[in-house]
CSV table of C-alpha atoms in Angstrom, one decimal:
chain,number,residue,atom,x,y,z
J,231,MET,CA,11.1,-48.9,103.9
J,232,GLN,CA,8.7,-47.6,106.3
J,233,ILE,CA,7.0,-45.4,103.8
J,234,ILE,CA,6.7,-48.2,101.2
J,235,TYR,CA,5.0,-50.3,104.1
J,236,ASN,CA,2.9,-47.5,104.9
J,237,ILE,CA,1.6,-46.9,101.3
J,238,PHE,CA,0.7,-50.4,100.9
J,239,ASN,CA,-1.1,-50.3,103.7
J,240,VAL,CA,-3.5,-47.5,102.5
J,241,ILE,CA,-3.7,-49.4,99.2
J,242,LEU,CA,-4.3,-52.9,101.1
J,243,ASP,CA,-7.1,-50.8,103.3
J,244,ALA,CA,-8.9,-49.6,100.0
J,245,GLY,CA,-9.5,-53.3,99.0
J,246,ALA,CA,-9.4,-55.1,95.9
J,247,VAL,CA,-11.6,-52.6,94.0
J,248,VAL,CA,-8.4,-50.0,94.4
J,249,MET,CA,-5.6,-52.3,94.4
J,250,LEU,CA,-6.6,-54.3,91.6
J,251,PRO,CA,-6.6,-51.4,88.8
J,252,ILE,CA,-3.0,-50.7,90.2
J,253,ILE,CA,-1.6,-53.9,90.0
J,254,ILE,CA,-3.2,-54.3,86.6
J,255,THR,CA,-1.7,-51.2,85.2
J,256,ILE,CA,1.7,-52.2,86.7
J,257,VAL,CA,1.4,-55.6,84.6
J,258,GLY,CA,0.3,-53.6,81.6
J,259,LEU,CA,3.6,-51.9,81.8
J,260,ILE,CA,5.9,-54.8,82.7
J,261,PHE,CA,3.9,-56.3,79.4
J,262,GLN,CA,5.0,-53.3,77.3
J,263,VAL,CA,1.7,-51.7,77.1
J,264,LYS,CA,1.3,-48.1,76.9
J,265,LEU,CA,0.7,-46.4,80.5
J,266,SER,CA,-3.2,-45.1,78.9
J,267,LYS,CA,-4.3,-48.4,77.5
J,268,ALA,CA,-2.7,-50.1,80.8
J,269,PHE,CA,-4.2,-47.6,82.9
J,270,ARG,CA,-7.7,-47.7,81.3
J,271,SER,CA,-7.9,-51.6,81.2
J,272,GLY,CA,-6.8,-51.9,84.9
J,273,LEU,CA,-9.8,-49.0,85.8
J,274,THR,CA,-12.0,-51.2,83.8
J,275,ILE,CA,-11.1,-54.4,85.5
J,276,GLY,CA,-11.6,-52.5,88.6
J,277,ILE,CA,-15.0,-51.3,87.4
J,278,GLY,CA,-16.4,-54.6,86.7
J,279,PHE,CA,-14.9,-55.8,89.6
J,280,ALA,CA,-16.8,-53.5,91.9
J,281,GLY,CA,-19.8,-54.1,89.8
J,282,ILE,CA,-19.3,-57.9,90.7
J,283,ASN,CA,-18.8,-57.1,94.3
J,284,LEU,CA,-21.8,-55.2,94.3
J,285,VAL,CA,-24.0,-57.6,93.0
J,286,ILE,CA,-22.4,-60.4,95.3
J,287,ASN,CA,-23.1,-57.8,98.1
J,288,MET,CA,-26.6,-57.5,96.9
J,289,LEU,CA,-26.6,-61.8,97.2
J,290,LYS,CA,-25.4,-61.9,100.3
J,291,SER,CA,-27.8,-59.0,101.5
J,292,ASN,CA,-30.9,-60.9,100.2
J,293,LEU,CA,-29.8,-64.5,100.6
J,294,GLY,CA,-27.8,-64.2,104.0
J,295,PRO,CA,-30.7,-63.3,106.2
J,296,ALA,CA,-33.2,-65.9,104.5
J,297,ALA,CA,-30.4,-68.4,104.9
J,298,GLN,CA,-30.2,-67.4,108.5
J,299,ALA,CA,-33.9,-67.6,108.9
J,300,MET,CA,-34.0,-70.8,107.5
J,301,VAL,CA,-31.5,-72.3,110.3
J,302,GLU,CA,-33.8,-70.5,112.8
J,303,ASN,CA,-37.1,-72.2,111.3
J,304,PHE,CA,-35.8,-75.4,111.4
J,305,GLY,CA,-35.0,-75.4,115.0
J,306,ILE,CA,-30.9,-76.4,114.6
J,307,LYS,CA,-29.4,-76.0,117.5
J,308,LEU,CA,-25.6,-76.0,117.4
J,309,ASP,CA,-22.8,-74.8,119.5
J,310,ILE,CA,-20.0,-73.5,116.8
J,311,LEU,CA,-21.2,-70.4,115.3
J,312,ASP,CA,-20.5,-69.4,111.4
J,313,VAL,CA,-19.0,-66.0,111.7
J,314,GLY,CA,-18.2,-65.6,108.1
J,315,TRP,CA,-15.2,-65.4,106.2
J,316,GLY,CA,-14.8,-61.4,106.7
J,317,ALA,CA,-14.4,-61.9,110.9
J,318,ILE,CA,-12.1,-64.3,109.8
J,319,ALA,CA,-10.0,-62.3,107.1
J,320,ALA,CA,-9.9,-59.2,109.5
J,321,VAL,CA,-7.8,-62.1,112.1
J,322,THR,CA,-5.4,-62.8,109.8
J,323,TRP,CA,-4.9,-59.1,109.1
J,324,SER,CA,-4.5,-58.6,112.4
J,325,SER,CA,-2.1,-61.0,113.1
J,326,PRO,CA,1.6,-59.8,114.6
J,327,ILE,CA,3.3,-62.3,111.5
J,328,ILE,CA,1.1,-61.2,108.8
J,329,ALA,CA,4.1,-58.9,107.1
J,330,ILE,CA,6.2,-61.6,107.0
J,331,LEU,CA,3.9,-63.9,105.9
J,332,ILE,CA,2.6,-62.0,102.8
J,333,PHE,CA,6.5,-61.0,101.8
J,334,CYS,CA,7.1,-64.8,101.8
J,335,ILE,CA,3.9,-65.6,99.4
J,336,LEU,CA,4.8,-63.0,96.9
J,337,ALA,CA,8.7,-64.4,97.0
J,338,THR,CA,7.1,-67.6,96.6
J,339,ASN,CA,5.1,-66.8,93.4
J,340,ILE,CA,8.2,-64.8,91.9
J,341,ILE,CA,10.5,-68.0,92.3
J,342,MET,CA,8.2,-70.2,91.3
J,343,LEU,CA,7.7,-68.2,88.3
J,344,ALA,CA,11.4,-68.0,87.5
J,345,LEU,CA,12.0,-71.7,87.8
J,346,LYS,CA,8.8,-72.2,85.8
J,347,ALA,CA,7.4,-73.8,88.4
J,348,THR,CA,4.0,-72.2,88.0
J,349,ASP,CA,2.5,-70.2,85.3
J,350,THR,CA,0.3,-67.8,87.6
J,351,LEU,CA,1.0,-64.5,88.4
J,352,ASP,CA,-0.6,-63.8,91.3
J,353,VAL,CA,-2.6,-60.4,91.5
J,354,ASP,CA,-5.2,-61.1,93.9
J,355,ILE,CA,-3.2,-59.8,96.9
J,356,TRP,CA,-6.1,-59.6,99.1
J,357,ASN,CA,-7.1,-63.3,98.9
J,358,TYR,CA,-3.2,-63.8,100.2
J,359,HIS,CA,-5.4,-64.2,103.6
J,360,HIS,CA,-6.5,-68.0,102.7
J,361,MET,CA,-2.6,-68.9,102.3
J,362,ALA,CA,-1.4,-66.9,105.6
J,363,ILE,CA,-4.3,-67.8,107.8
J,364,VAL,CA,-2.7,-71.4,107.9
J,365,GLY,CA,0.3,-70.3,108.8
J,366,ILE,CA,-0.8,-68.2,111.8
J,367,MET,CA,-3.0,-70.6,113.2
J,368,VAL,CA,0.3,-73.0,112.9
J,369,TYR,CA,2.6,-70.3,114.7
J,370,PHE,CA,-0.5,-69.8,117.1
J,371,VAL,CA,-0.1,-73.5,118.5
J,372,THR,CA,3.4,-74.3,118.2
J,373,LYS,CA,5.0,-70.6,118.9
J,374,ASN,CA,7.3,-71.2,116.5
J,375,VAL,CA,7.7,-68.6,113.7
J,376,ALA,CA,9.7,-71.0,111.4
J,377,LEU,CA,6.8,-73.6,111.2
J,378,GLY,CA,4.3,-70.8,110.7
J,379,ILE,CA,6.0,-69.2,107.4
J,380,ALA,CA,7.2,-73.0,106.4
J,381,ALA,CA,3.1,-73.6,106.4
J,382,THR,CA,2.3,-70.8,104.3
J,383,VAL,CA,4.9,-71.1,101.8
J,384,VAL,CA,3.6,-74.7,101.2
J,385,MET,CA,0.0,-73.5,101.1
J,386,ALA,CA,1.0,-71.0,98.6
J,387,ILE,CA,2.8,-73.5,96.2
J,388,VAL,CA,-0.3,-75.8,96.8
J,389,THR,CA,-2.3,-72.9,95.6
J,390,PHE,CA,-0.3,-71.7,92.8
J,391,LYS,CA,0.0,-75.0,91.5
J,392,MET,CA,-3.6,-76.0,91.6
J,393,SER,CA,-4.6,-72.3,90.1
J,394,ASP,CA,-2.2,-74.1,86.9
J,395,TRP,CA,-4.2,-77.2,87.0
J,396,THR,CA,-7.6,-75.5,87.1
J,397,ALA,CA,-6.6,-72.8,84.3
J,398,PRO,CA,-8.1,-74.7,81.7
J,399,LEU,CA,-11.3,-75.2,83.3
J,400,VAL,CA,-11.9,-71.5,83.7
J,401,GLU,CA,-11.3,-70.9,79.7
J,402,GLU,CA,-13.0,-74.0,78.7
J,403,TYR,CA,-16.3,-73.6,81.0
J,404,PHE,CA,-16.4,-69.7,81.6
J,405,GLY,CA,-14.6,-69.1,78.6
J,406,ILE,CA,-12.1,-66.5,80.2
J,407,PRO,CA,-8.8,-67.3,78.9
J,408,GLY,CA,-5.2,-66.7,80.1
J,409,VAL,CA,-6.7,-66.4,83.8
J,410,SER,CA,-6.3,-68.9,86.7
J,411,LEU,CA,-8.0,-68.6,90.1
J,412,PRO,CA,-5.4,-68.8,92.9
J,413,THR,CA,-8.6,-67.9,95.7
J,414,MET,CA,-8.3,-71.3,98.3
J,415,SER,CA,-12.1,-70.6,98.9
J,416,ALA,CA,-12.6,-72.1,95.4
J,417,LEU,CA,-9.8,-74.3,94.7
J,418,SER,CA,-10.3,-76.3,98.2
J,419,SER,CA,-13.3,-77.8,96.5
J,420,ILE,CA,-11.3,-79.5,93.6
J,421,VAL,CA,-9.5,-81.9,95.9
J,422,ILE,CA,-12.9,-83.6,96.7
J,423,ALA,CA,-14.9,-82.8,93.3
J,424,ALA,CA,-12.1,-84.4,91.0
J,425,PRO,CA,-12.0,-87.8,92.7
J,426,LEU,CA,-15.4,-88.2,93.4
J,427,ASN,CA,-16.7,-87.0,89.4
J,428,TRP,CA,-14.0,-90.0,88.7
J,429,ILE,CA,-16.1,-92.4,90.8
J,430,LEU,CA,-19.3,-91.0,89.8
J,431,ASP,CA,-18.6,-91.6,86.1
J,432,ARG,CA,-17.9,-95.4,86.9
J,433,ILE,CA,-21.1,-96.3,88.3
J,434,PRO,CA,-23.6,-97.9,86.2
J,435,GLY,CA,-27.0,-96.0,85.9
J,436,ILE,CA,-25.4,-92.7,88.1
J,437,ASN,CA,-22.9,-92.0,85.1
J,438,LYS,CA,-26.1,-91.8,82.7
J,439,ILE,CA,-27.8,-89.0,84.7
J,440,ASP,CA,-26.4,-85.8,82.8
J,441,PHE,CA,-29.0,-83.0,83.8
J,442,GLU,CA,-28.1,-79.7,83.2
J,443,ILE,CA,-29.5,-76.1,83.3
J,444,LYS,CA,-29.8,-75.8,79.5
J,445,ASP,CA,-31.7,-78.9,79.9
J,446,ALA,CA,-34.5,-76.9,82.3
J,447,GLN,CA,-34.2,-74.1,79.3
J,448,LYS,CA,-34.9,-77.0,76.8
J,449,TYR,CA,-38.0,-78.7,78.7
J,450,LEU,CA,-39.6,-76.1,80.6
J,451,GLY,CA,-39.1,-73.4,77.8
J,452,PHE,CA,-40.0,-69.9,79.5
J,453,PHE,CA,-39.3,-71.2,83.1
J,454,GLY,CA,-36.1,-72.5,82.3
J,455,GLU,CA,-34.5,-69.3,81.6
J,456,PRO,CA,-31.9,-68.1,84.2
J,457,THR,CA,-34.0,-65.5,85.3
J,458,MET,CA,-36.8,-67.7,86.1
J,459,MET,CA,-35.0,-70.3,87.5
J,460,GLY,CA,-33.7,-67.5,89.8
J,461,LEU,CA,-36.9,-66.1,90.4
J,462,ILE,CA,-38.4,-69.5,91.1
J,463,LEU,CA,-35.4,-70.5,93.5
J,464,GLY,CA,-35.6,-67.6,95.4
J,465,CYS,CA,-39.2,-67.5,96.2
J,466,ILE,CA,-38.9,-71.3,97.5
J,467,ILE,CA,-36.2,-70.3,99.9
J,468,GLY,CA,-38.7,-67.2,101.1
J,469,VAL,CA,-41.0,-69.7,101.8
J,470,LEU,CA,-38.7,-72.2,103.7
J,471,ALA,CA,-37.5,-68.8,105.5
J,472,LYS,CA,-41.4,-68.2,106.3
J,473,TYR,CA,-41.3,-64.7,104.7
J,474,ASN,CA,-44.1,-63.0,104.1
J,475,LEU,CA,-45.5,-62.6,100.5
J,476,ALA,CA,-44.1,-59.4,99.6
J,477,SER,CA,-40.6,-60.3,101.3
J,478,ILE,CA,-40.8,-63.7,99.2
J,479,LEU,CA,-41.0,-61.9,95.7
J,480,SER,CA,-38.6,-59.5,96.7
J,481,LEU,CA,-36.0,-62.3,97.3
J,482,GLY,CA,-37.3,-64.3,94.0
J,483,VAL,CA,-36.9,-60.8,91.8
J,484,ASN,CA,-33.4,-60.2,93.8
J,485,MET,CA,-32.0,-63.7,92.5
J,486,ALA,CA,-33.2,-63.0,89.1
J,487,ALA,CA,-31.5,-59.9,89.2
J,488,VAL,CA,-28.4,-61.6,90.2
J,489,MET,CA,-28.5,-63.9,87.5
J,490,VAL,CA,-28.7,-61.2,85.2
J,491,LEU,CA,-26.4,-58.6,86.4
J,492,ILE,CA,-23.1,-60.7,87.0
J,493,PRO,CA,-22.6,-61.9,83.5
J,494,LYS,CA,-22.8,-58.2,82.4
J,495,MET,CA,-20.4,-57.5,84.9
J,496,THR,CA,-18.3,-60.3,83.7
J,497,SER,CA,-18.4,-59.0,80.4
J,498,LEU,CA,-17.3,-55.9,81.3
J,499,PHE,CA,-14.3,-57.1,83.5
J,500,MET,CA,-13.2,-59.2,80.2
J,501,GLU,CA,-13.4,-56.1,78.1
J,502,GLY,CA,-10.4,-54.7,80.5
J,503,LEU,CA,-8.7,-57.8,80.7
J,504,MET,CA,-8.4,-59.0,76.7
J,505,PRO,CA,-5.6,-55.9,76.4
J,506,ILE,CA,-3.2,-57.0,78.8
J,507,SER,CA,-4.0,-60.9,78.3
J,508,GLU,CA,-2.9,-60.2,74.3
J,509,ALA,CA,-0.2,-58.3,75.6
J,510,ALA,CA,1.4,-60.6,78.0
J,511,LYS,CA,0.8,-63.2,75.4
J,512,ASN,CA,3.0,-61.2,72.8
J,513,PHE,CA,5.6,-60.4,75.4
J,514,THR,CA,6.0,-63.7,76.3
J,515,GLN,CA,6.5,-64.9,73.3
J,516,LYS,CA,8.8,-62.6,72.2
J,517,LYS,CA,11.2,-62.6,76.0
J,518,PHE,CA,10.2,-66.4,77.0
J,519,LYS,CA,9.9,-68.4,73.4
J,520,GLY,CA,6.1,-68.8,73.9
J,521,ARG,CA,5.8,-69.6,77.5
J,522,LYS,CA,2.4,-68.6,78.6
J,523,PHE,CA,1.7,-66.7,81.9
J,524,LEU,CA,-1.5,-66.7,83.7
J,525,ILE,CA,-3.0,-63.6,85.6
J,526,GLY,CA,-4.4,-65.1,88.7
J,527,LEU,CA,-7.6,-63.6,90.0
J,528,ASP,CA,-10.4,-63.5,92.8
J,529,ALA,CA,-12.8,-66.3,92.3
J,530,ALA,CA,-15.3,-63.9,92.0
J,531,VAL,CA,-15.0,-63.5,88.2
J,532,VAL,CA,-17.0,-66.8,87.9
J,533,VAL,CA,-19.4,-66.8,90.8
J,534,GLY,CA,-21.9,-65.1,88.5
J,535,ASN,CA,-22.6,-68.3,86.2
J,536,PRO,CA,-26.1,-69.5,86.1
J,537,ASP,CA,-25.2,-73.0,87.0
J,538,VAL,CA,-23.3,-71.9,89.8
J,539,ILE,CA,-25.9,-69.7,91.1
J,540,THR,CA,-28.1,-72.3,90.6
J,541,THR,CA,-26.5,-75.2,92.2
J,542,SER,CA,-25.9,-72.7,95.4
J,543,LEU,CA,-29.6,-72.0,95.8
J,544,ILE,CA,-30.2,-75.7,95.9
J,545,VAL,CA,-27.1,-76.8,97.9
J,546,ILE,CA,-27.5,-74.0,100.7
J,547,PRO,CA,-31.1,-75.0,102.1
J,548,MET,CA,-29.6,-78.8,101.9
J,549,THR,CA,-26.4,-77.6,103.9
J,550,ILE,CA,-28.7,-76.5,106.5
J,551,LEU,CA,-30.3,-80.1,106.9
J,552,MET,CA,-27.1,-81.8,106.5
J,553,ALA,CA,-25.8,-79.7,109.1
J,554,ALA,CA,-28.3,-81.0,111.9
J,555,VAL,CA,-28.1,-84.7,111.3
J,556,LEU,CA,-24.0,-85.1,110.3
J,557,PRO,CA,-22.6,-87.0,112.6
J,558,GLY,CA,-19.6,-85.2,114.6
J,559,ASN,CA,-20.8,-81.9,113.3
J,560,ARG,CA,-21.3,-78.8,115.6
J,561,VAL,CA,-21.1,-75.8,112.8
J,562,LEU,CA,-24.1,-73.8,112.9
J,563,PRO,CA,-24.1,-73.0,109.5
J,564,PHE,CA,-24.7,-69.0,109.5
J,565,ALA,CA,-22.9,-66.2,107.9
J,566,ASP,CA,-21.0,-67.8,105.1
J,567,LEU,CA,-24.1,-69.6,103.7
J,568,ALA,CA,-24.7,-66.7,101.4
J,569,VAL,CA,-20.8,-67.5,99.7
J,570,VAL,CA,-21.4,-70.9,98.9
J,571,THR,CA,-21.3,-69.9,95.3
J,572,PHE,CA,-17.5,-69.8,96.1
J,573,ARG,CA,-17.1,-73.5,97.3
J,574,VAL,CA,-19.3,-74.8,94.2
J,575,ALA,CA,-17.8,-72.7,91.3
J,576,LEU,CA,-14.8,-74.8,90.4
J,577,VAL,CA,-17.1,-78.3,91.0
J,578,VAL,CA,-19.5,-76.7,88.4
J,579,ALA,CA,-16.8,-76.3,86.2
J,580,VAL,CA,-15.4,-80.0,86.7
J,581,THR,CA,-19.0,-81.8,86.2
J,582,ARG,CA,-19.2,-79.5,83.1
J,583,GLY,CA,-22.8,-78.0,84.3
J,584,ASN,CA,-24.1,-81.5,85.3
J,585,LEU,CA,-26.6,-80.2,88.1
J,586,PHE,CA,-27.3,-84.1,89.5
J,587,LYS,CA,-23.3,-84.1,90.4
J,588,ASN,CA,-23.2,-80.7,91.2
J,589,ILE,CA,-25.6,-81.3,94.0
J,590,ILE,CA,-24.1,-84.2,95.4
J,591,MET,CA,-20.4,-82.9,95.1
J,592,GLY,CA,-21.4,-79.9,96.6
J,593,LEU,CA,-22.7,-81.2,99.7
J,594,VAL,CA,-20.0,-83.5,100.3
J,595,CYS,CA,-17.9,-80.4,99.7
J,596,THR,CA,-19.8,-78.3,102.2
J,597,GLY,CA,-20.0,-81.3,104.5
J,598,ALA,CA,-16.5,-81.5,104.6
J,599,ILE,CA,-16.2,-77.8,105.8
J,600,LEU,CA,-18.8,-78.3,108.5
J,601,LEU,CA,-16.3,-81.3,110.1
J,602,ALA,CA,-13.0,-79.6,109.5
J,603,GLY,CA,-14.6,-76.4,110.9
J,604,THR,CA,-15.9,-78.6,113.9
J,605,ALA,CA,-12.4,-79.6,114.5
J,606,THR,CA,-10.6,-76.5,114.5
J,607,ALA,CA,-13.2,-74.2,116.0
J,608,PRO,CA,-11.4,-74.0,119.5
J,609,VAL,CA,-7.9,-72.8,118.3
J,610,LEU,CA,-9.6,-70.0,115.4
J,611,THR,CA,-12.0,-68.9,118.8
J,612,GLU,CA,-8.5,-68.7,120.8
J,613,LEU,CA,-6.9,-66.8,117.8
J,614,ALA,CA,-9.4,-64.6,117.7
J,615,LEU,CA,-9.8,-63.6,121.4
J,616,SER,CA,-5.9,-63.0,121.1
J,617,VAL,CA,-6.0,-60.4,118.7
J,618,GLY,CA,-8.6,-58.6,120.3
J,619,LEU,CA,-11.5,-59.5,118.2
J,620,ASP,CA,-15.1,-59.9,120.5
J,621,LEU,CA,-17.4,-62.6,119.1
J,622,GLY,CA,-19.4,-63.3,122.0
J,623,GLU,CA,-19.7,-66.1,123.6
J,624,GLY,CA,-18.5,-69.4,122.3
J,625,LEU,CA,-17.1,-71.4,119.9
J,626,ILE,CA,-16.7,-69.6,116.2
J,627,THR,CA,-15.7,-70.9,112.5
J,628,SER,CA,-16.4,-69.7,109.5
J,629,PHE,CA,-16.4,-71.5,105.6
J,630,ALA,CA,-13.1,-70.4,105.1
J,631,ALA,CA,-9.7,-70.6,107.0
J,632,THR,CA,-8.7,-73.6,108.2
J,633,SER,CA,-12.5,-75.3,107.5
J,634,LEU,CA,-11.7,-75.4,103.8
J,635,THR,CA,-10.3,-79.1,102.9
J,636,VAL,CA,-6.9,-78.3,101.7
J,637,SER,CA,-6.2,-75.6,104.4
J,638,PHE,CA,-7.2,-78.2,106.9
J,639,LEU,CA,-5.2,-81.0,105.7
J,640,VAL,CA,-1.7,-78.9,105.7
J,641,TYR,CA,-2.5,-77.0,109.0
J,642,LYS,CA,-3.1,-80.4,110.3
J,643,ALA,CA,0.2,-81.9,108.7
J,644,PHE,CA,2.2,-79.1,110.8
J,645,ILE,CA,0.8,-79.2,114.0
J,646,SER,CA,1.0,-83.1,114.4
J,647,ASN,CA,4.1,-85.4,114.3
J,648,LEU,CA,6.6,-84.0,111.9
J,649,TYR,CA,8.3,-86.4,111.0
J,650,ILE,CA,5.6,-88.4,109.8
J,651,SER,CA,3.1,-85.4,108.4
J,652,VAL,CA,5.6,-83.7,106.8
J,653,PRO,CA,7.1,-86.1,104.5
J,654,LEU,CA,3.6,-87.3,103.8
J,655,LEU,CA,2.3,-84.2,103.0
J,656,VAL,CA,5.5,-83.2,100.6
J,657,LEU,CA,4.9,-87.0,99.3
J,658,VAL,CA,1.4,-86.3,98.3
J,659,VAL,CA,2.1,-82.7,96.8
J,660,GLY,CA,5.0,-84.1,94.8
J,661,GLY,CA,3.3,-87.2,93.5
J,662,THR,CA,0.1,-85.4,92.6
J,663,TRP,CA,2.4,-82.4,91.2
J,664,MET,CA,4.2,-85.0,88.7
J,665,VAL,CA,0.9,-86.7,87.9
J,666,MET,CA,-1.0,-83.8,86.8
J,667,SER,CA,2.2,-82.8,84.7
J,668,ARG,CA,2.0,-86.0,82.5
J,669,ILE,CA,-1.3,-85.2,81.8
J,670,ASN,CA,-1.0,-81.8,81.0
J,671,LYS,CA,2.0,-82.8,78.8
J,672,LYS,CA,0.0,-85.4,76.6
J,673,LYS,CA,-2.8,-83.0,76.4
J,674,ALA,CA,-0.4,-80.2,75.0
J,675,GLU,CA,1.0,-83.3,72.9
J,676,MET,CA,-2.5,-84.2,71.7
J,677,ALA,CA,-3.0,-80.1,70.9
J,678,ALA,CA,0.0,-80.0,69.0
J,679,GLN,CA,-1.1,-83.2,66.9
J,680,GLY,CA,-4.2,-81.5,66.2
J,681,GLU,CA,-3.0,-78.6,64.9
J,682,GLN,CA,-0.7,-79.9,62.5
J,683,ALA,CA,-3.5,-82.3,61.4
């Protein structure tokens, strides 16, 4: 058992780029794909994911410092520092109960699949940390392992169900069939975006505004192309960061490169995924009477969409300004500004690329993150110190962990009056589950009628 645990830790330490090909190969073999073909698919997906990560890192390394320079230039003085999701992930994986929580998440996924309570087969083990951190923080506050496990299991159930419900958006808007995104850093925005989109659609005048990137391409011609939009927005951010001319142009070109490279990496990713997806479809039709399984992947596969990048480049400087005036906020946006793409990806899908709605809803989502980050920073700081992570003086937070809206709500439920908060949480989750099940059933019936016609 110890040997298996050590092997797992080595693979985990190597990161998602190594883990993903191994897991995809195993999944391919389960779905009766030949070893050579399964390995080739896994390796191709790993290469595509590595390419996506390289481009995202290029985005971070260029956009991150520019965003930080804007913070300094605007003179924003706040006492809770956003140290980035990476630091919080390190805290998560350093927890003494992390092994138990990872097993519980995996077991929850298997049980839900067996009970047909989810269609998502989550192979994105690295991002289990989004579910685990909630249980770790609950355990840190309550000193109760059972409550920590329960909080993580609830996060897992919510994550897998939200992945199921948003999978049609991933297929219809991003063009990636057979995939769901069990990444809470992206999923969490849905609980704000979905109802807010419904409200905006019912406000006279507002519901008539529908400006998309393709409209910019139509009216602006050459200047509306994704590469030019990246160049222009990158240069604007460079100006706001008070860069010199050479640095402004460099940032603009790098943003234009991101617009071009990520879609190409995504297409490579899709090339590797298709054989596995087709085999999964055939396997489930034979063994499970047509039941559809969704392969749960990192939301990185959709953040390169031009609408997502454009929305992020607009929302980032506006979030910095909002942080200075938002009542109750003490968080200084910093390290995680470069990953706002993940926070707005599914917002863009909900609005079908309506840039006007994207900006409004994106700001509401980042505003909620700032407030939740403010509320949970003291506990998160103490937790980081307890595992030996020294991040300097003052309080810390990030745009991940319990700053995410869903994570914050589950965390608060388990550290509050359990006799009130937990039944209320179960009622909300159960009610949402029932409503979404009815909606999906109606959609399936309409689709079946359409095929018969």
